[in-house]
XYZ file of C-alpha atoms in Angstrom:
393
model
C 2.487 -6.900 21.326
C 1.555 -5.837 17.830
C 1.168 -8.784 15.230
C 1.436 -6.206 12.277
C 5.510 -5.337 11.169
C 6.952 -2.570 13.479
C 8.267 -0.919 10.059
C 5.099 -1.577 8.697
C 3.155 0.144 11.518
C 5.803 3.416 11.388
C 5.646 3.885 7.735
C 1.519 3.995 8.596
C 2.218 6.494 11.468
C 4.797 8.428 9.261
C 2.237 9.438 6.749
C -1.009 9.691 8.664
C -1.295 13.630 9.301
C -0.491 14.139 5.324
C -3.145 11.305 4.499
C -5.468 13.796 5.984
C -5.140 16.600 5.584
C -4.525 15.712 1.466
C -7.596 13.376 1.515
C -4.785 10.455 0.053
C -6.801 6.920 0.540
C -4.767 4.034 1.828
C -5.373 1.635 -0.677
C -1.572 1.002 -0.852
C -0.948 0.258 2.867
C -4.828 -1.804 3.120
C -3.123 -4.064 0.902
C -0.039 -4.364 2.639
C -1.769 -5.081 5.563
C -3.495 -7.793 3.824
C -0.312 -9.474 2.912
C 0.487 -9.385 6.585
C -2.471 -12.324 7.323
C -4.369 -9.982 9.560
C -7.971 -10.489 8.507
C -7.353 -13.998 9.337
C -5.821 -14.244 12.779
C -9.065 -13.837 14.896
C -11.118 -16.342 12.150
C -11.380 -19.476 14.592
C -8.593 -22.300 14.272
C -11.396 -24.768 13.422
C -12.077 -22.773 10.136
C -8.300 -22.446 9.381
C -7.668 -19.268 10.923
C -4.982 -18.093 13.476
C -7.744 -18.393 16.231
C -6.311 -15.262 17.819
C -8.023 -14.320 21.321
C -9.932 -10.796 21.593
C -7.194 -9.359 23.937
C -4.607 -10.193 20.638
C -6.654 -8.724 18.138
C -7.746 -5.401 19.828
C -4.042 -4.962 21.155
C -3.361 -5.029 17.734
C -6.143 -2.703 16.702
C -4.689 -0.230 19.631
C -1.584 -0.220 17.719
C -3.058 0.163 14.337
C -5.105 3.356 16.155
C -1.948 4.622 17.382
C -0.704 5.097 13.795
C -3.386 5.812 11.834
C -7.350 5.447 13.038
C -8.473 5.577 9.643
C -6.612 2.333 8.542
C -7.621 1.176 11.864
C -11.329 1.722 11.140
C -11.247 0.599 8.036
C -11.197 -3.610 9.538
C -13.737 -3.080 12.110
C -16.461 -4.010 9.830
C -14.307 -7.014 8.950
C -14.288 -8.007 12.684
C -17.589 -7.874 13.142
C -18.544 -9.972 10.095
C -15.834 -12.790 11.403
C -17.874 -12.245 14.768
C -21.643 -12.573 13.198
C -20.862 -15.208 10.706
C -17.465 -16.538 9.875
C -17.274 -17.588 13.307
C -20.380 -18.833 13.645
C -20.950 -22.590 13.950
C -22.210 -22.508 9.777
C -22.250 -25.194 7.218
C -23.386 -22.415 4.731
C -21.850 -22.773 1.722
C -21.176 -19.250 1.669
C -19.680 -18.679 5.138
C -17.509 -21.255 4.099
C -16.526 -19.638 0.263
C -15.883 -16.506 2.587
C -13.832 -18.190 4.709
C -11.544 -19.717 2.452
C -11.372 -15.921 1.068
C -10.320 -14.539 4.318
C -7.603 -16.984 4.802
C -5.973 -15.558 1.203
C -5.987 -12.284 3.024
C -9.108 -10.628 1.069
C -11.217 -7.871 3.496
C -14.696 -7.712 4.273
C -16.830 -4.243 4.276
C -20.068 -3.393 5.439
C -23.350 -2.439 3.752
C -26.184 -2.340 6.625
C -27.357 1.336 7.594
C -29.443 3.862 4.933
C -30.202 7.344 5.404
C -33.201 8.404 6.546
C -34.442 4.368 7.714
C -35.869 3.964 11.290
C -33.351 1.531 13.124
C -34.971 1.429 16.472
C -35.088 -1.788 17.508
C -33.486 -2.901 14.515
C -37.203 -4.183 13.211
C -37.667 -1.389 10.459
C -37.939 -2.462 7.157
C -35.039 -2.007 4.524
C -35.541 -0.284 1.201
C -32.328 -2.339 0.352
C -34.507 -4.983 -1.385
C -33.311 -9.316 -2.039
C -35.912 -10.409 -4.705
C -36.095 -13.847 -5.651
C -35.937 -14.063 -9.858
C -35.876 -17.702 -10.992
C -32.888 -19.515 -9.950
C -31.102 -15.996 -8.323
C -31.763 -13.436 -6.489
C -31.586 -9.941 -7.537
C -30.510 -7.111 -4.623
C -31.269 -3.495 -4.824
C -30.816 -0.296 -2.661
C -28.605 2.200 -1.285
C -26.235 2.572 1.901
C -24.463 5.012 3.498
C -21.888 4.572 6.877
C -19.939 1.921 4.303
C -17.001 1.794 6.511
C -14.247 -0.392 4.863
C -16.375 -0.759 1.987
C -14.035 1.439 -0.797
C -11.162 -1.218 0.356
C -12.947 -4.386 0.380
C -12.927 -7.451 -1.371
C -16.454 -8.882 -0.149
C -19.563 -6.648 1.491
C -21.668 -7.695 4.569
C -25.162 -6.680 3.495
C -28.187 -6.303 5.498
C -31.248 -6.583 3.001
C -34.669 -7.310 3.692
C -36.560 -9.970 1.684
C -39.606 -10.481 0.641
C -41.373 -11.022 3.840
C -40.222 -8.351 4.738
C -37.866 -10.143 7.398
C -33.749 -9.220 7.461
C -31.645 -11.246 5.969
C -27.695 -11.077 4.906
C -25.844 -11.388 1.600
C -22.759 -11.437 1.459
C -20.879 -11.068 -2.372
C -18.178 -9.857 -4.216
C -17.296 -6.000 -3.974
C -16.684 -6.150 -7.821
C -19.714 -7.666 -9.196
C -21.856 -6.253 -11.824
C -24.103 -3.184 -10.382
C -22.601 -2.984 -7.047
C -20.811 1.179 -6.607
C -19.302 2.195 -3.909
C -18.181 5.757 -3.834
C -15.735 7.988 -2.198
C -18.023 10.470 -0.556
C -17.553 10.549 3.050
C -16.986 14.131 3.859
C -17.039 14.058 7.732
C -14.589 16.046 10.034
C -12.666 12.908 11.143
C -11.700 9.663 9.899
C -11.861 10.855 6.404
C -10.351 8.168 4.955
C -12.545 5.350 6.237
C -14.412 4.639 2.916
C -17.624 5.797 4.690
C -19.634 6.641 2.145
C -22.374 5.344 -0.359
C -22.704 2.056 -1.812
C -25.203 1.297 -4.764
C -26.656 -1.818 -5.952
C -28.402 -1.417 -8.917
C -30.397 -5.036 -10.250
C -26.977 -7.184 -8.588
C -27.786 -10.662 -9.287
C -26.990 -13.229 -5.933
C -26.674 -16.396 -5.835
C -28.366 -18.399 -3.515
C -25.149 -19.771 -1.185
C -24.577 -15.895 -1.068
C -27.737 -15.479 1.277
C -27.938 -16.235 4.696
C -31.588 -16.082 5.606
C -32.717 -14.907 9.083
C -33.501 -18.579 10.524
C -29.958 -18.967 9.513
C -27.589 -16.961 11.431
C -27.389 -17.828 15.120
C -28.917 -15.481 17.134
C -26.261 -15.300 20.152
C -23.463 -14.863 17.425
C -25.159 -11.680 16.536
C -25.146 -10.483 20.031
C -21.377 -11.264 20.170
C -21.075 -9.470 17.143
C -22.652 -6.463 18.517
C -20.141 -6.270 21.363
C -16.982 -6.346 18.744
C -18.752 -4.082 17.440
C -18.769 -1.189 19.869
C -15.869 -2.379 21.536
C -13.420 -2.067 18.060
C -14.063 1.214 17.683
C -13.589 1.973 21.633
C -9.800 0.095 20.567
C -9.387 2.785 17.964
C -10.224 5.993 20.289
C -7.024 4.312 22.738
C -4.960 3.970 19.988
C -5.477 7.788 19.075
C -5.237 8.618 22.424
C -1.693 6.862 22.598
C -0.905 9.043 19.234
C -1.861 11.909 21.535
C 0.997 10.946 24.219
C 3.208 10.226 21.488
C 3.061 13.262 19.929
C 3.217 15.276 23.159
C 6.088 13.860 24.261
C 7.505 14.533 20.531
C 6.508 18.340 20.624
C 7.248 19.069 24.146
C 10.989 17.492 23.750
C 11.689 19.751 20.753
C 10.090 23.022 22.066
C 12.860 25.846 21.734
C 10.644 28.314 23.289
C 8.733 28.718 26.852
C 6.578 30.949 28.180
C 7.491 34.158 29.586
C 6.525 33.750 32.931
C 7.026 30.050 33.120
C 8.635 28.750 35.698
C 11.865 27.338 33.765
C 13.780 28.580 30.545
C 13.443 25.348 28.660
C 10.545 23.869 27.876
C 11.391 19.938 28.515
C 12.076 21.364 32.390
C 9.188 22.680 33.108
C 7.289 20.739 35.769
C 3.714 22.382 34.601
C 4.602 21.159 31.188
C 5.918 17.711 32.375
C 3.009 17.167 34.622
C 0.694 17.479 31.384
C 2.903 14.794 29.436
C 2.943 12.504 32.007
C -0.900 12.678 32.674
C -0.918 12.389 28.823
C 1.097 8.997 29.224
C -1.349 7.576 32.042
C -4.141 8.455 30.118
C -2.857 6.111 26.689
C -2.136 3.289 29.786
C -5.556 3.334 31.530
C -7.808 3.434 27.907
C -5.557 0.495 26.542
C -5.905 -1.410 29.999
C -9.685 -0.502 30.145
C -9.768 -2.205 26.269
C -8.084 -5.083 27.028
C -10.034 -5.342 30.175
C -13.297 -5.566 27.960
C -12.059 -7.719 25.679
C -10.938 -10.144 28.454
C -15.201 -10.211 28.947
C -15.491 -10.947 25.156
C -12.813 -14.244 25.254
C -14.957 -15.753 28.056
C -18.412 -14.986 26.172
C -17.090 -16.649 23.016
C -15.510 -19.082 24.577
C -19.028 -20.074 26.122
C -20.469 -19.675 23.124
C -18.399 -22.209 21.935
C -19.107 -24.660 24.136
C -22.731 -23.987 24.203
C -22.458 -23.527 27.796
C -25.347 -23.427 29.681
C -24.462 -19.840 31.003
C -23.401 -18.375 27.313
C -25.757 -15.742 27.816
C -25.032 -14.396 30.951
C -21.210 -14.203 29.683
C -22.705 -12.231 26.540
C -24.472 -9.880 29.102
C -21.085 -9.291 30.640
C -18.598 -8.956 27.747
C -21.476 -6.587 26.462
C -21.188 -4.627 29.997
C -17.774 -4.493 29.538
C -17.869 -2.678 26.377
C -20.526 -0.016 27.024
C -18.377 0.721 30.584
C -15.015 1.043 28.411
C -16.856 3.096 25.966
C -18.055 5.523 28.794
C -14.748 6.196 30.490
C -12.260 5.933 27.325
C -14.357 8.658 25.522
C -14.121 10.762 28.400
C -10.051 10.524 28.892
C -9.558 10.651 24.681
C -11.487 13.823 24.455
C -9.613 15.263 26.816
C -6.443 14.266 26.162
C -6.643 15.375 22.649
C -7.480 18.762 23.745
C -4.772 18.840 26.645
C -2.582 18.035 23.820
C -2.533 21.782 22.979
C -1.712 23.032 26.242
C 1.815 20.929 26.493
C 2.565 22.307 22.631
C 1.496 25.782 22.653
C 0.450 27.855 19.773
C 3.163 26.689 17.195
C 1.188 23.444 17.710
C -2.355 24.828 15.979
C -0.591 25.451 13.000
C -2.315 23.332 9.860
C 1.048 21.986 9.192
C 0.911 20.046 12.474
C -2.279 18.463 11.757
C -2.477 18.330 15.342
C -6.447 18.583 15.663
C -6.676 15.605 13.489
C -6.518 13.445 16.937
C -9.580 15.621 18.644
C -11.678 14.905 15.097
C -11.470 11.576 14.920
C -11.763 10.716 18.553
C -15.069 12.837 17.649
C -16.195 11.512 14.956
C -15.743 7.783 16.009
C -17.570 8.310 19.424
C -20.160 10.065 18.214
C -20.699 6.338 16.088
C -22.565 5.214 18.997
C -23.971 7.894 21.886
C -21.997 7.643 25.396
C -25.417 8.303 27.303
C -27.238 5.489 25.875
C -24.092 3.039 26.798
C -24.312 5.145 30.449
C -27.988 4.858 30.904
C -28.450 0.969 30.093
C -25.228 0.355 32.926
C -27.252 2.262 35.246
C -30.523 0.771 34.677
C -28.849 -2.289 34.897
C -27.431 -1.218 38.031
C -30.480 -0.117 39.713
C -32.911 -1.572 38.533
C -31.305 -5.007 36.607
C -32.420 -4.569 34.057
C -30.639 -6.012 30.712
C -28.153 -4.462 28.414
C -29.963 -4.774 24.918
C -28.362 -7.511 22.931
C -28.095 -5.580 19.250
C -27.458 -1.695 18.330
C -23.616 -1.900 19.231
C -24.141 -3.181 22.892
């Protein structure tokens, strides 16, 4: 069950085809979601959170995909900072500022990939520079793939320092020389905040850095996981919307086809076939989610216990999400195309909005390749080889 207002959730789903196709950002609903405690249910119970399980929060996510992926997408990058380093076992002054933010319901965006910067391996280094200047720091650079970042309160920045090691800031959105701007022009999830984010001569404090001796290690794998396995929560909940709207179009259809096999649409058995497939499809990718994120309660729950097999259960919760990721991309795409076949042509009309679903089920898997997630389970199945433990596995 949803912990986000049923009315809440419909007025979302209500206006998300219009959101699109007029390019109308959220802010309004991002902050009513806010209100709603959200950001702080899956922040552990021994930081002051709600301590909500995986299986809670990406049931929840689900839902929030259901009615509108972009608001959806738009707290992944929130979840994965919680993951990484809100969750993590930190005295950081910092992590715990930021935590005492999250519980007042402010949102946390993402600054970590540029354009154009080798990430293989994840050793290249940044061009987003952290320069120590007397008694600060001073941070500058530009990102792109911002996700949440136009909505946020805070921003989760990967920087490299002077070493050239990684390292993480995190600071206000609003503080002097930090831009983000509204140009994310893909075909899907338009409304993500995706774009660029500037920081031109941003002066950080020193509790605002977390250098790299300081975050712990198997948190980041964890965080990796959420990662990939957010946005595989997202994809179901479109693929739900798909069923949803199926069922919608299909009941309302005054028309058949000429040579179908019954006058009315909503009789048809062809037609009814497709819908119910349609239905088993939004079933089997929430299962398969919920499934994975069964894998992710156990590895945290090691993790938090600094139990001796911690990383074996990080191994599997990351196993989990690379096999959910290979079969849910395959139903949602699909399903979002079958979609057209149960509402005919009236259906490809740009008032409909219809291909909206195929887009962003597009545009979010394409985030992170299915044949790399296939590859590493097979390799892992032949030849046991390990998963990788960063890059979204």
């Amino acid at each position: 069950m949803s912990t986000l207002p049923s009315d809440l959730l419909q007025r979302i789903a209500d206006g998300a085809a219009q959101r699109d196709a007029q390019r109308e950002q959220p802010f309004a609903l991002i902050e009513e979601i806010k209100a709603t405690g959200f950001g702080a249910r899956r922040l552990d119970a021994d930081y002051g959170g709600g301590g909500a399980t995986f299986v809670q929060t990406l049931e929840t996510a689900i839902e929030l995909g259901a009615a509108d992926p972009n608001i959806a997408h738009i707290w992944r990058n929130h979840h994965v900072a919680l993951e990484r380093v809100l969750n993590a076992p930190l005295q950081h002054p910092g992590v715990a500022a930021l935590r005492e933010r999250v519980r007042a319901g402010d949102l946390i965006g993402a600054s970590h990939t540029e354009l154009g910067q080798a990430q293989i391996g994840g050793t290249g280094v940044l061009s987003t520079r952290l320069v120590r200047q007397g008694e600060h720091y001073v941070l500058n650079g530009q990102k792109f793939y911002s996700t949440g970042s136009l909505f946020a309160d805070w921003l989760h920045v990967t920087v490299s320092v002077e070493d050239g090691r990684r390292a993480v800031v995190l600071l206000p959105r609003q503080r002097e020389g930090v831009q983000t701007v509204d140009d994310w022009y893909g075909m899907g999830q338009r409304l993500t905040g995706s774009g660029t984010t500037n920081f031109e001569n941003v002066l950080v404090a020193p509790h605002e850095v977390l250098l790299p001796d300081q975050v712990p290690a198997r948190q980041a794998v964890l965080g990796s996981t959420i990662a990939q396995l957010f946005l595989t929560a997202v994809i179901a909940g479109v693929v739900s919307a798909v069923a949803r709207d199926a069922s919608a179009l299909l009941s309302k259809r005054k028309r058949n086809y000429y040579y179908a096999p019954t006058p009315a649409a909503a009789d048809d058995p062809i037609l009814l076939s497709a819908l119910g497939e349609r239905d088993a499809d939004a079933f089997a990718t929430r299962a398969i989610v919920l499934a994975a994120a069964s894998e992710a309660d156990r590895a945290y729950a090691a993790l938090k216990s600094n139990a001796a097999d911690a990383d074996d259960r990080l191994q599997d919760a990351a196993a989990a999400a690379a096999r959910a990721k290979v079969v849910v991309d395959r139903i949602a795409h699909h399903a979002a195309t079958a979609l057209f076949d149960i509402a005919g042509a009236s259906a490809t009309l740009t008032s409909a909005n219809l291909d909206r679903h195929w887009r962003n089920i597009r545009t979010i898997s394409t985030h992170n390749p299915t044949s790399h997630k296939a590859f590493a389970l097979g390799n892992l199945s032949a030849n046991q080889v390990r998963l990788p433990t960063q890059g979204f596995f």
